[in-house]
mmCIF file of C-alpha atoms in Angstrom:
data_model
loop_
_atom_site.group_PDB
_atom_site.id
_atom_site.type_symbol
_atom_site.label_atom_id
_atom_site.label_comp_id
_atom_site.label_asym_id
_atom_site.label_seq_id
_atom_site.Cartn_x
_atom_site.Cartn_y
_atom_site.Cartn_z
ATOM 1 C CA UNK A 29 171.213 82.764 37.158
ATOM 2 C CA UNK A 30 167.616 82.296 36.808
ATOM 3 C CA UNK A 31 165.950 81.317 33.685
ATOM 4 C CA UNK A 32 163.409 84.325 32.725
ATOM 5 C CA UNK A 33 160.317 83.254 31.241
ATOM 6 C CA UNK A 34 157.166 85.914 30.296
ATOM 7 C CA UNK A 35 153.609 85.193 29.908
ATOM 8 C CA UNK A 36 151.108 87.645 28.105
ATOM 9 C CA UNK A 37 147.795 87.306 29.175
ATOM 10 C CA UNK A 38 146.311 86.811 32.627
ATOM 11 C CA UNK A 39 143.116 84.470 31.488
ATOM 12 C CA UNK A 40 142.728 80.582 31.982
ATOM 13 C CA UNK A 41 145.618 79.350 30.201
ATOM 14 C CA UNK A 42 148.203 82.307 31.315
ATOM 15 C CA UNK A 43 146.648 81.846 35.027
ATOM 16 C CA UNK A 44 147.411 78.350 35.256
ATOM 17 C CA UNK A 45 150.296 78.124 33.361
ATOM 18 C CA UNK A 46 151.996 80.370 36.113
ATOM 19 C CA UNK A 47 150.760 78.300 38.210
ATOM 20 C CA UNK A 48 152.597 75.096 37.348
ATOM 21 C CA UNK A 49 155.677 77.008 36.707
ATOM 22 C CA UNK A 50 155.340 77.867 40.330
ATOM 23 C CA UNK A 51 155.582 74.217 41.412
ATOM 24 C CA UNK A 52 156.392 71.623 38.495
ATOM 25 C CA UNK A 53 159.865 70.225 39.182
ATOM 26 C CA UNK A 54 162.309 72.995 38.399
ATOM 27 C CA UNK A 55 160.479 76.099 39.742
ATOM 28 C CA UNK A 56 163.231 77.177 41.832
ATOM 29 C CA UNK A 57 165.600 78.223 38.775
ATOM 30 C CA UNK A 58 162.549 80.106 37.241
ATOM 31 C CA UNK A 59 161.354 83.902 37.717
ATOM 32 C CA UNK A 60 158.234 84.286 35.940
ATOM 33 C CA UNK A 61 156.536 87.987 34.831
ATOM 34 C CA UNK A 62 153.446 87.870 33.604
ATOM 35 C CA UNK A 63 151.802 90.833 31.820
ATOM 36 C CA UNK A 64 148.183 91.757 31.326
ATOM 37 C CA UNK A 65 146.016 94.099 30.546
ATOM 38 C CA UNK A 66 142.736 92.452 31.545
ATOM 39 C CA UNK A 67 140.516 94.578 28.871
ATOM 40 C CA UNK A 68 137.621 92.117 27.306
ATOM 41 C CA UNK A 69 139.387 88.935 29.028
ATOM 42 C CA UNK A 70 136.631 85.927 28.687
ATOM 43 C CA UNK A 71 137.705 84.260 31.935
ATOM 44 C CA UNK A 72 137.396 86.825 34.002
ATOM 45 C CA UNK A 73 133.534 87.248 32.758
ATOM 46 C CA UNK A 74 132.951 83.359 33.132
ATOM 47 C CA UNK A 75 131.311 81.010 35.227
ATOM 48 C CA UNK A 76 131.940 77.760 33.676
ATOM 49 C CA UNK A 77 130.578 74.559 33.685
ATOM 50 C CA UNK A 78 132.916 71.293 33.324
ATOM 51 C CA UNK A 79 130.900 68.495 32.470
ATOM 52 C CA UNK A 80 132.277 67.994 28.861
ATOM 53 C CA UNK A 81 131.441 63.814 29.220
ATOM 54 C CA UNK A 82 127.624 64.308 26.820
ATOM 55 C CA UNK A 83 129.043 66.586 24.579
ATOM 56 C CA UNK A 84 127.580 66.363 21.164
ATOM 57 C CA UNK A 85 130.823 67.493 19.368
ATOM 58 C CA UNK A 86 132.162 64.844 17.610
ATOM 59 C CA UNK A 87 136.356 66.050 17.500
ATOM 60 C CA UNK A 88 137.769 63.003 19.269
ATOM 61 C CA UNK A 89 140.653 64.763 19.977
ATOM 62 C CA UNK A 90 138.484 68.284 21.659
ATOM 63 C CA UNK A 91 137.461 65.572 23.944
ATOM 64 C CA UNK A 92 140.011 63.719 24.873
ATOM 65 C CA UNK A 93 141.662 67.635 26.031
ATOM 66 C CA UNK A 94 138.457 68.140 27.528
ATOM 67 C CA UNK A 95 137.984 65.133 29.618
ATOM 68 C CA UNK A 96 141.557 65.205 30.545
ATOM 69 C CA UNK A 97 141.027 68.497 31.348
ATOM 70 C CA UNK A 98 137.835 68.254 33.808
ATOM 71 C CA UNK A 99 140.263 65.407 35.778
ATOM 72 C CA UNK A 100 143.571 67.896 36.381
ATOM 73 C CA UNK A 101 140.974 69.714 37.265
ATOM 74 C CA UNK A 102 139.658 67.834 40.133
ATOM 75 C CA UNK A 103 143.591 67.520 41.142
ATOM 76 C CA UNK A 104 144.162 70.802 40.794
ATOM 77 C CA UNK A 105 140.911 71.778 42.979
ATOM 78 C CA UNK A 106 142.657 69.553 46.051
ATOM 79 C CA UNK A 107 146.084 70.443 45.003
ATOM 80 C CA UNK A 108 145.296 74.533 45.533
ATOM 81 C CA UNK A 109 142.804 74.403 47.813
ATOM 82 C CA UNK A 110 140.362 76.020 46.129
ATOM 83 C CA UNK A 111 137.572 76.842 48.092
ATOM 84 C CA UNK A 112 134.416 76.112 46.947
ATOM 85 C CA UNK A 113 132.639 78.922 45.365
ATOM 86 C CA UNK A 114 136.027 79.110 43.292
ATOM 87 C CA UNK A 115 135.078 75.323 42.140
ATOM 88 C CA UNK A 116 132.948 73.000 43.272
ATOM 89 C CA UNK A 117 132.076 69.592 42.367
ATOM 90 C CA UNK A 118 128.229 70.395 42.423
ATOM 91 C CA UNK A 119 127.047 67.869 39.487
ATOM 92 C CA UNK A 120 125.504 68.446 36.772
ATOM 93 C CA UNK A 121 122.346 68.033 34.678
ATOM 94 C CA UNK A 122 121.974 67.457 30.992
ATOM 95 C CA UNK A 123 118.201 67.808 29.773
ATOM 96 C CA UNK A 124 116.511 66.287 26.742
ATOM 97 C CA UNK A 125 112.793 66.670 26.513
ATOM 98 C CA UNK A 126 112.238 63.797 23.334
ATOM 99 C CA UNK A 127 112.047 60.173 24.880
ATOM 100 C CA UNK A 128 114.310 58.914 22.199
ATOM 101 C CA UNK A 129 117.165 61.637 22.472
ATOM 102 C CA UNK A 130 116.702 60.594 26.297
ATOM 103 C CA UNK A 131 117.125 56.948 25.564
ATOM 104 C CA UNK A 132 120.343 58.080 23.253
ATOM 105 C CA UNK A 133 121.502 60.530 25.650
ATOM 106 C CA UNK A 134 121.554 57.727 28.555
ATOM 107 C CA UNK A 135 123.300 54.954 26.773
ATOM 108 C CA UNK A 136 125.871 57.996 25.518
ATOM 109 C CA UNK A 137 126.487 58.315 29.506
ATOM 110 C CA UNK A 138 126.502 54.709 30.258
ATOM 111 C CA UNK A 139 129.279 54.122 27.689
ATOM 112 C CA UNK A 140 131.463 57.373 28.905
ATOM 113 C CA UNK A 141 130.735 56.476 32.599
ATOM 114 C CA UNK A 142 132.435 52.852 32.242
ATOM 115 C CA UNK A 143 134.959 54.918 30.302
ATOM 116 C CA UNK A 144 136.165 57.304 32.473
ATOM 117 C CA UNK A 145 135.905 56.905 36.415
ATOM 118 C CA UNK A 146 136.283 60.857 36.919
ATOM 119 C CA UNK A 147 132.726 61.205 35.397
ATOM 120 C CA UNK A 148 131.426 59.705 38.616
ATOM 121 C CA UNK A 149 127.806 58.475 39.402
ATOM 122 C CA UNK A 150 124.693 58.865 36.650
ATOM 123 C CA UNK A 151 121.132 58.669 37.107
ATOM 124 C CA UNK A 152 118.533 59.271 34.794
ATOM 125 C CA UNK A 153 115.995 62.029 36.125
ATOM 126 C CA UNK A 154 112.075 62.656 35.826
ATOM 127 C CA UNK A 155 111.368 66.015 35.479
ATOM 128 C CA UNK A 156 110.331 65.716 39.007
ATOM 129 C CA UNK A 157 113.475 64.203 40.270
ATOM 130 C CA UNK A 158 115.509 67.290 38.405
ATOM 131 C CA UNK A 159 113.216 69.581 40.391
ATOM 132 C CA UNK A 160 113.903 68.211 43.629
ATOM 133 C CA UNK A 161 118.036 68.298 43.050
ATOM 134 C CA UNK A 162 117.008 72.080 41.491
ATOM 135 C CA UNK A 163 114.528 73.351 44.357
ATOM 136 C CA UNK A 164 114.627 76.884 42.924
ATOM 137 C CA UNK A 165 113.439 75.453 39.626
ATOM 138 C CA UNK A 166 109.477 75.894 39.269
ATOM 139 C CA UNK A 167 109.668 74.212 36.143
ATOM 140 C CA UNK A 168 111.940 70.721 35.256
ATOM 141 C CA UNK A 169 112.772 68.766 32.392
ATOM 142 C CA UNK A 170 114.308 64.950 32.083
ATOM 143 C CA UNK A 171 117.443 64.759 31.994
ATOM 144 C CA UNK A 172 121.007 63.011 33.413
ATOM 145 C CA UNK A 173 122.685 63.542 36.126
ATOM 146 C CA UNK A 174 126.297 63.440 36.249
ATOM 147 C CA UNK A 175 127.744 63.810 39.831
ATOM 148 C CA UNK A 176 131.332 64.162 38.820
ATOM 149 C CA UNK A 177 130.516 68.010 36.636
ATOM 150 C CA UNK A 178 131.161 70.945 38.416
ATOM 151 C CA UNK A 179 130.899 74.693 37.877
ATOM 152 C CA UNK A 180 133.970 76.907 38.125
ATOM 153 C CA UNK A 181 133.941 80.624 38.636
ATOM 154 C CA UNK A 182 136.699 82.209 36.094
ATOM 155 C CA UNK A 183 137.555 85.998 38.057
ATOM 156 C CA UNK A 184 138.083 83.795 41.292
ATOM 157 C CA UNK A 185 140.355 80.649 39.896
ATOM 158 C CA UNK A 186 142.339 83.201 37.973
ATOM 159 C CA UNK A 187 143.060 85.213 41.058
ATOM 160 C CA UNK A 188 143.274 82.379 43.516
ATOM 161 C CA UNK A 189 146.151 80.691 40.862
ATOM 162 C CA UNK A 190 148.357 84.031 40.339
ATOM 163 C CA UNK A 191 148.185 84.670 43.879
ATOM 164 C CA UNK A 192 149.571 81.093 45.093
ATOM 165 C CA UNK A 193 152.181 81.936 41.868
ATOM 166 C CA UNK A 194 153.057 85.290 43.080
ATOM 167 C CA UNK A 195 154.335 83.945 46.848
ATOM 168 C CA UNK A 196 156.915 82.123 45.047
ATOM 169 C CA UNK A 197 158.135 83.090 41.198
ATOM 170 C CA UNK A 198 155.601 85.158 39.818
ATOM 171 C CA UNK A 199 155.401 89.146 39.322
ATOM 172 C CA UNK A 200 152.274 90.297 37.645
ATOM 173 C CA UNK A 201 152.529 93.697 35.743
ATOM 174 C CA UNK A 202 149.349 95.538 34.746
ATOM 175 C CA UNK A 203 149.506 96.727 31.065
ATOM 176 C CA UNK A 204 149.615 96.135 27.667
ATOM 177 C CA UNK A 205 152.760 94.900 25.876
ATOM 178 C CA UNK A 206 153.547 94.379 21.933
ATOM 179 C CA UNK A 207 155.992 92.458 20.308
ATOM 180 C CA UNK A 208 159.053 93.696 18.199
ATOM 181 C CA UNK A 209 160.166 92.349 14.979
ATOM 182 C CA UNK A 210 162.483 89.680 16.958
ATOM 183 C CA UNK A 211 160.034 88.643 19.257
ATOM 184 C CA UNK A 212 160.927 90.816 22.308
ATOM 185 C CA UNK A 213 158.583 92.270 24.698
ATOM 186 C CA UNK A 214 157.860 95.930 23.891
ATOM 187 C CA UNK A 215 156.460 97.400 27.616
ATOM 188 C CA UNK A 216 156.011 100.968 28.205
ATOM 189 C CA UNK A 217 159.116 101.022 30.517
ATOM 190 C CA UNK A 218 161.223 99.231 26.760
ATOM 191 C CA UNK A 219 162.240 96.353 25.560
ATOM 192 C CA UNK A 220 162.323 93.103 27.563
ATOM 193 C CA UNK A 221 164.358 89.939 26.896
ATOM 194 C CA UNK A 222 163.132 86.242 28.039
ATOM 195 C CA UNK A 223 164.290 83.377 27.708
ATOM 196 C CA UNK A 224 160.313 81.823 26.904
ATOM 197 C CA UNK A 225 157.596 83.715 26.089
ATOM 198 C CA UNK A 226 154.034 82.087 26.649
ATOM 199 C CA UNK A 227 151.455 84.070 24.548
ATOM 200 C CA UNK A 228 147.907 83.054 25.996
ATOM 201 C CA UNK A 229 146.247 86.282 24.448
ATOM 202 C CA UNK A 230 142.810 84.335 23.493
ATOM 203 C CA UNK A 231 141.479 86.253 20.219
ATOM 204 C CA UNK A 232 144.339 88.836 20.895
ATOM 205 C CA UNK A 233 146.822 86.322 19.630
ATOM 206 C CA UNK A 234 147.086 87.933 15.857
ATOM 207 C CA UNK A 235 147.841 91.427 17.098
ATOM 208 C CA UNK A 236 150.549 90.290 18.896
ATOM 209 C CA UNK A 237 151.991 88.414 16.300
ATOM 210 C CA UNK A 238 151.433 90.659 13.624
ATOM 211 C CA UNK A 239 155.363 92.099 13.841
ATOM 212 C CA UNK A 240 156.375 88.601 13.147
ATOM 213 C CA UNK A 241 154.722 88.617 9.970
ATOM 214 C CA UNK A 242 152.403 86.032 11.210
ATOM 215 C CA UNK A 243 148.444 85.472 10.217
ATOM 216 C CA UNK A 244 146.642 83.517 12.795
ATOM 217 C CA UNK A 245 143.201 82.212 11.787
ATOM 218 C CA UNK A 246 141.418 83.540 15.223
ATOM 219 C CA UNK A 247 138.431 85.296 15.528
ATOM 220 C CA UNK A 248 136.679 86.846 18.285
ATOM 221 C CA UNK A 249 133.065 86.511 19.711
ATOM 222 C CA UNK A 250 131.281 88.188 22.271
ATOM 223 C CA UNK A 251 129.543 86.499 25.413
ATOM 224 C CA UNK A 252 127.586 88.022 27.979
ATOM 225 C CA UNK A 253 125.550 86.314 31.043
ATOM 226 C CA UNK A 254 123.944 87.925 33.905
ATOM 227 C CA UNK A 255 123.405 87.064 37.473
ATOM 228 C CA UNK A 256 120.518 87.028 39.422
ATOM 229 C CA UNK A 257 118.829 87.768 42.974
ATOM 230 C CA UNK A 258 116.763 84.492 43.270
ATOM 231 C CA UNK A 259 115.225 82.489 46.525
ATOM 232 C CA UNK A 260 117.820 81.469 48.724
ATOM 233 C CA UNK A 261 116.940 77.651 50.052
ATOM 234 C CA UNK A 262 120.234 77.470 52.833
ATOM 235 C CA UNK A 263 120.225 73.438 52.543
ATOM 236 C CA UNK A 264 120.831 73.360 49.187
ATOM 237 C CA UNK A 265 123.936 75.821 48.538
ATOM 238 C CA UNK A 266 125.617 73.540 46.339
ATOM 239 C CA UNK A 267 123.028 72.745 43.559
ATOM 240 C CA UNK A 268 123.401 70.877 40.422
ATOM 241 C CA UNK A 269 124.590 72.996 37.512
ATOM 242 C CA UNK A 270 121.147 72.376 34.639
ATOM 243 C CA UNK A 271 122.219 72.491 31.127
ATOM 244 C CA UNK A 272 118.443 72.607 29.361
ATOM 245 C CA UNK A 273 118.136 71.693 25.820
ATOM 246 C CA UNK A 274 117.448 74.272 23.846
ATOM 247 C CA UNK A 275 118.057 77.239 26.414
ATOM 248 C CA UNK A 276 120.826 78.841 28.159
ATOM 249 C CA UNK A 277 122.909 76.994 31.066
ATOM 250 C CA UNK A 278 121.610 77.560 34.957
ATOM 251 C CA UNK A 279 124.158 77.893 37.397
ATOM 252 C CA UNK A 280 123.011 78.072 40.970
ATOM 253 C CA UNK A 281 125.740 79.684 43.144
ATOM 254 C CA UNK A 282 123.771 79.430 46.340
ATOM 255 C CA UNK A 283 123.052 82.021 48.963
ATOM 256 C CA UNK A 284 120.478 83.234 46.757
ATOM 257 C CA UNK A 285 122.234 84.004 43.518
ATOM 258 C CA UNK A 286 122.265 82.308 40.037
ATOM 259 C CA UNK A 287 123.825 82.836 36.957
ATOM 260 C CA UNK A 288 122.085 82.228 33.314
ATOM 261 C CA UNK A 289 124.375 82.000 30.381
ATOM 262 C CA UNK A 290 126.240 82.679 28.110
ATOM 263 C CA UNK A 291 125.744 83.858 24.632
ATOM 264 C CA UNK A 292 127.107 83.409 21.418
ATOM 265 C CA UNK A 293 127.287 86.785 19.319
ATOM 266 C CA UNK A 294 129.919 86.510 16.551
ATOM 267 C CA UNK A 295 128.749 89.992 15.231
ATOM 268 C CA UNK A 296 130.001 91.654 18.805
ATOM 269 C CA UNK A 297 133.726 90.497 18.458
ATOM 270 C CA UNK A 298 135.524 93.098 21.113
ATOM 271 C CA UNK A 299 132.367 95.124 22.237
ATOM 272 C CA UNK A 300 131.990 94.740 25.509
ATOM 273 C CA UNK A 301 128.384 97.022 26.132
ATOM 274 C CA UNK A 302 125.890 94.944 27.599
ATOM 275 C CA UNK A 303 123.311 94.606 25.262
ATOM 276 C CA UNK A 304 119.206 94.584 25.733
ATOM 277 C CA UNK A 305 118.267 91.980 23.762
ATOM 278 C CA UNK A 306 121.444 89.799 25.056
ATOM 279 C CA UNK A 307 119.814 90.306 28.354
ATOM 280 C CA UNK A 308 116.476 89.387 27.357
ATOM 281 C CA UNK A 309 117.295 86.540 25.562
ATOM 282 C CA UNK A 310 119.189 85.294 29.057
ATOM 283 C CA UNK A 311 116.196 86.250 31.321
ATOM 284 C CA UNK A 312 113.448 84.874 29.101
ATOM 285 C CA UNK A 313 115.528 81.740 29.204
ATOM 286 C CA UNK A 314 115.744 81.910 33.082
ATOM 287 C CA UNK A 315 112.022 82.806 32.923
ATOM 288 C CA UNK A 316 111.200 79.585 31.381
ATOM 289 C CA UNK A 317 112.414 77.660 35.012
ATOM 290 C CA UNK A 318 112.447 80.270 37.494
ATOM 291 C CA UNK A 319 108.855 81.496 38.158
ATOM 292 C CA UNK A 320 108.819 85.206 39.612
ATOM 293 C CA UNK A 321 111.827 86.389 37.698
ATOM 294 C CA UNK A 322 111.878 89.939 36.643
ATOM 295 C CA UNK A 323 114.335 92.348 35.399
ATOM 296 C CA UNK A 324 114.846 93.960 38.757
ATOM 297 C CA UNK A 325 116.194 90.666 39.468
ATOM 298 C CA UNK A 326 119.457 91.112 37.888
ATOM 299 C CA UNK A 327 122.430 91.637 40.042
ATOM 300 C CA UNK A 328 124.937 91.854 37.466
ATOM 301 C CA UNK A 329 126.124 91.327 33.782
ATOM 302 C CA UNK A 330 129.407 90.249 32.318
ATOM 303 C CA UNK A 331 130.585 90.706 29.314
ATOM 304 C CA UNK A 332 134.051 88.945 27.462
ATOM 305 C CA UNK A 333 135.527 88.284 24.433
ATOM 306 C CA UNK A 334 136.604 84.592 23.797
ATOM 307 C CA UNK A 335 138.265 83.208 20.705
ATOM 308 C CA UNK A 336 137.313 80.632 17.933
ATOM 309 C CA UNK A 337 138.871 79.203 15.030
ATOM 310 C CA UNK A 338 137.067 78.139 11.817
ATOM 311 C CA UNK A 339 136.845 74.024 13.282
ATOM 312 C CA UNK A 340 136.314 75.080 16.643
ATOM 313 C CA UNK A 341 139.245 73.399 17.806
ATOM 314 C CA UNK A 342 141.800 75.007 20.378
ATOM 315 C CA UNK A 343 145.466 75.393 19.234
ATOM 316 C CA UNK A 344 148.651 75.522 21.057
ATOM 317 C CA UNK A 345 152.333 74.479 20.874
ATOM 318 C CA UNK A 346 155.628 76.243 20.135
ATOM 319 C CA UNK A 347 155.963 78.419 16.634
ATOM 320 C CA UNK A 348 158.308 76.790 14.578
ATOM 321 C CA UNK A 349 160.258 79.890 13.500
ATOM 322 C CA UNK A 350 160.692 81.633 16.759
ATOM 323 C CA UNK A 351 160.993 78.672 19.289
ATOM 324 C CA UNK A 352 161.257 80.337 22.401
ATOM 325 C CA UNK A 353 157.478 81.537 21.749
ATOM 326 C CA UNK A 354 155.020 79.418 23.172
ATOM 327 C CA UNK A 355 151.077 79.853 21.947
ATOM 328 C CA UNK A 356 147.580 79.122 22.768
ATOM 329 C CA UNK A 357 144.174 79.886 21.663
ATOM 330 C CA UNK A 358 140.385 79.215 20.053
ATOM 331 C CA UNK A 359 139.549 77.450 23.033
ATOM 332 C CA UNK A 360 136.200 79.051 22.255
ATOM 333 C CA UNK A 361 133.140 78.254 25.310
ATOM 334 C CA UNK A 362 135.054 75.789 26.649
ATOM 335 C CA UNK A 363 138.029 77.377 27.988
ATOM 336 C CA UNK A 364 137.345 76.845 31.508
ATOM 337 C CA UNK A 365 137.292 72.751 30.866
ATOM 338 C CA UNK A 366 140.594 72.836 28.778
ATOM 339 C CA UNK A 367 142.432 75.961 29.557
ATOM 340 C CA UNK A 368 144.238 74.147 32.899
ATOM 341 C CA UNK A 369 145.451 71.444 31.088
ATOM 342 C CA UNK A 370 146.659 73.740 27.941
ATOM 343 C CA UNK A 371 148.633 76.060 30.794
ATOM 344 C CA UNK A 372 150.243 72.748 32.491
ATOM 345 C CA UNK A 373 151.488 71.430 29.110
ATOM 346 C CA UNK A 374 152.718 74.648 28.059
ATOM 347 C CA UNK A 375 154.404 75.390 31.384
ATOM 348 C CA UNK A 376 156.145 71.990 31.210
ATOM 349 C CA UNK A 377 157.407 72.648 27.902
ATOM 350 C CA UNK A 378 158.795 75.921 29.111
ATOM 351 C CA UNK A 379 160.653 74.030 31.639
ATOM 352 C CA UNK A 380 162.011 71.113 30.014
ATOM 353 C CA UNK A 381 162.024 71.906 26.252
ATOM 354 C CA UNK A 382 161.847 68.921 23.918
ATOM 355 C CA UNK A 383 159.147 68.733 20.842
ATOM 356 C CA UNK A 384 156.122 66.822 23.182
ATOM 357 C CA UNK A 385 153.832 64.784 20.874
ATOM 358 C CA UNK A 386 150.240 66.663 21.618
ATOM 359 C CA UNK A 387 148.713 65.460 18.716
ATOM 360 C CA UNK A 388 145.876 63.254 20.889
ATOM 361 C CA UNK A 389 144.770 66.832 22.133
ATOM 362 C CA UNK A 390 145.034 68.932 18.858
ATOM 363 C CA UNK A 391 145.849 69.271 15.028
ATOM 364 C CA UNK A 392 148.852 70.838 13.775
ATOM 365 C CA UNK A 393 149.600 74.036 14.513
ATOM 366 C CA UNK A 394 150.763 74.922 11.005
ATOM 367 C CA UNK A 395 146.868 74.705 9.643
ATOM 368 C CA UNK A 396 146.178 78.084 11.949
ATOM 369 C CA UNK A 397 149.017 80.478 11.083
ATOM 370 C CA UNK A 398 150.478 81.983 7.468
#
């Protein structure tokens, strides 16, 4: 008989972890269901950037998840053959405009660069030379180029993984479950037993767990970005991804379109309106290196809910008092860098049991849940 195992949510981490429970060693004794109801989910209103190598954060252990992360990701890219406006390895392009963040900025590079191969080549860049990787840009600042970043577009991975994972474990139902008191899944059709349950619910996590009698320290925030009709130059559809000091990341898709983005409103939790003045803060920004932009030229806006804790650290791991649950969350903005990895280790643990030691990746879990 097959082992059952259940994830709730459908987002980066649920994605992917049905993914490698779909072809990690052991797949064949598995049937996987995973339920979600897609309402507010933050991947599916993301286009990421991985290029976590200059990060100012200073949680060794964020990025060591993080850089581990952007590499499975590179595997995973050749391992799924994801096509390339699902992820591509475009580069990237950190700005500084003060000649002595610069000069901190590049040394910062040199050091991760003989670090970690996977970051790839670096250069530093005149504002001229950014221009000339960025041909849409009318407007460049200095900066560092990184060839081994990469933007990822969230709606596509998601769908790209489930549907690999549905041809040979996976069934995906559409809805929203709950919980009981014992930790069985409560769908509208009753109560379903598992044998794991992997709870990747992002800054739904404390409803769910709520008939435990569990407080998770999780809180939402709202994040919206918009797309935009821009000059299409057709020998340069994979351009560097810019991340401008001071201003909102630039992510050329090619073919014309770009996406500017995202925001940070802690005061919009689950409201997913788009908002005016979230739009004009992410147009001015565009504005400020796109000449010609005007509000007719926005194709689309996205709005999604992503979750934080109080240290901005993600979380995951099995709860100690009901251990056939499995959770993960507060991956915050960079859920698309970390997410993969968080779904593999999760899915392996599903598999294989054991306690794994994950404690270069995170804290303990105990310090987010009462």
């Amino acid at each position: 008989m097959k082992r059952k195992i259940a994830i709730i949510g459908g987002g980066i981490v649920g994605a992917s972890a049905a993914y490698y429970l779909s072809t990690l060693s052991g797949h064949e004794q598995l049937a996987v269901t995973l339920y979600d109801d897609g309402t507010g989910q933050a991947t599916s209103a993301a286009a990421g950037i991985i290029s976590p190598w200059l990060s100012k954060r200073r949680n060794k252990q964020w990025y060591q998840l993080a850089k581990d992360g952007a590499s499975l990701l590179m595997q995973l890219a050749r391992e799924a053959n994801l096509a390339t406006d699902v992820y591509a390895q475009t580069g990237t392009i950190i700005t500084r405009t003060d000649p002595t963040d610069m000069s901190k900025l590049w040394e910062l590079a040199k050091q991760r660069a003989a670090e970690d191969p996977d970051m790839g080549e670096i250069q530093q860049l005149t504002a001229e030379e950014v221009k000339e990787k960025i041909p849409l840009l009318s407007k460049g600042q200095p900066g560092v180029y990184v060839s081994g970043g990469a933007r990822i577009d969230g709606a596509k991975f998601v769908d790209d993984l489930l549907t690999q994972a549905s041809q040979v474990n996976l069934t995906v139902k559409h809805g929203k479950v709950t919980l009981d008191e014992a930790g069985h899944i409560v769908t509208p059709a009753g109560t379903k037993r598992f044998d794991q349950i992997i709870i990747a619910a992002g800054a739904w996590l404390p409803d769910l767990l709520a008939p435990l009698g569990m407080k998770v320290a999780v809180r939402p925030q709202k994040g919206q970005l918009i797309q935009l009709n821009v000059q299409d130059f057709q020998d340069y559809e994979n351009m560097p991804v810019l991340m401008p000091e001071g201003e909102r990341d630039v992510i050329p898709l090619g073919h014309g379109q770009l996406i500017v983005g995202a925001t940070h409103d802690d005061e919009g939790k689950f409201d997913l309106s788009v908002t005016k003045e979230a739009t004009q803060d992410l147009l001015g920004s565009a504005q400020r290196f796109v000449a010609g932009l005007t509000v007719d030229s926005i194709a689309e806006a996205k709005v999604g809910t992503r979750a934080y804790t109080e240290d901005h650290s993600p979380f995951f791991g099995r709860l100690p008092m009901h251990p056939k649950i499995l959770v993960a969350s507060g991956l915050g903005a960079s859920g698309l860098t970390t997410g993969p990895l968080i779904g593999r280790l999760l899915a392996g643990t599903a598999i294989y049991g054991g306690k794994p030691d994950w404690s270069k990746y995170e804290k303990n879990l105990a310090n987010y849940f009462s």
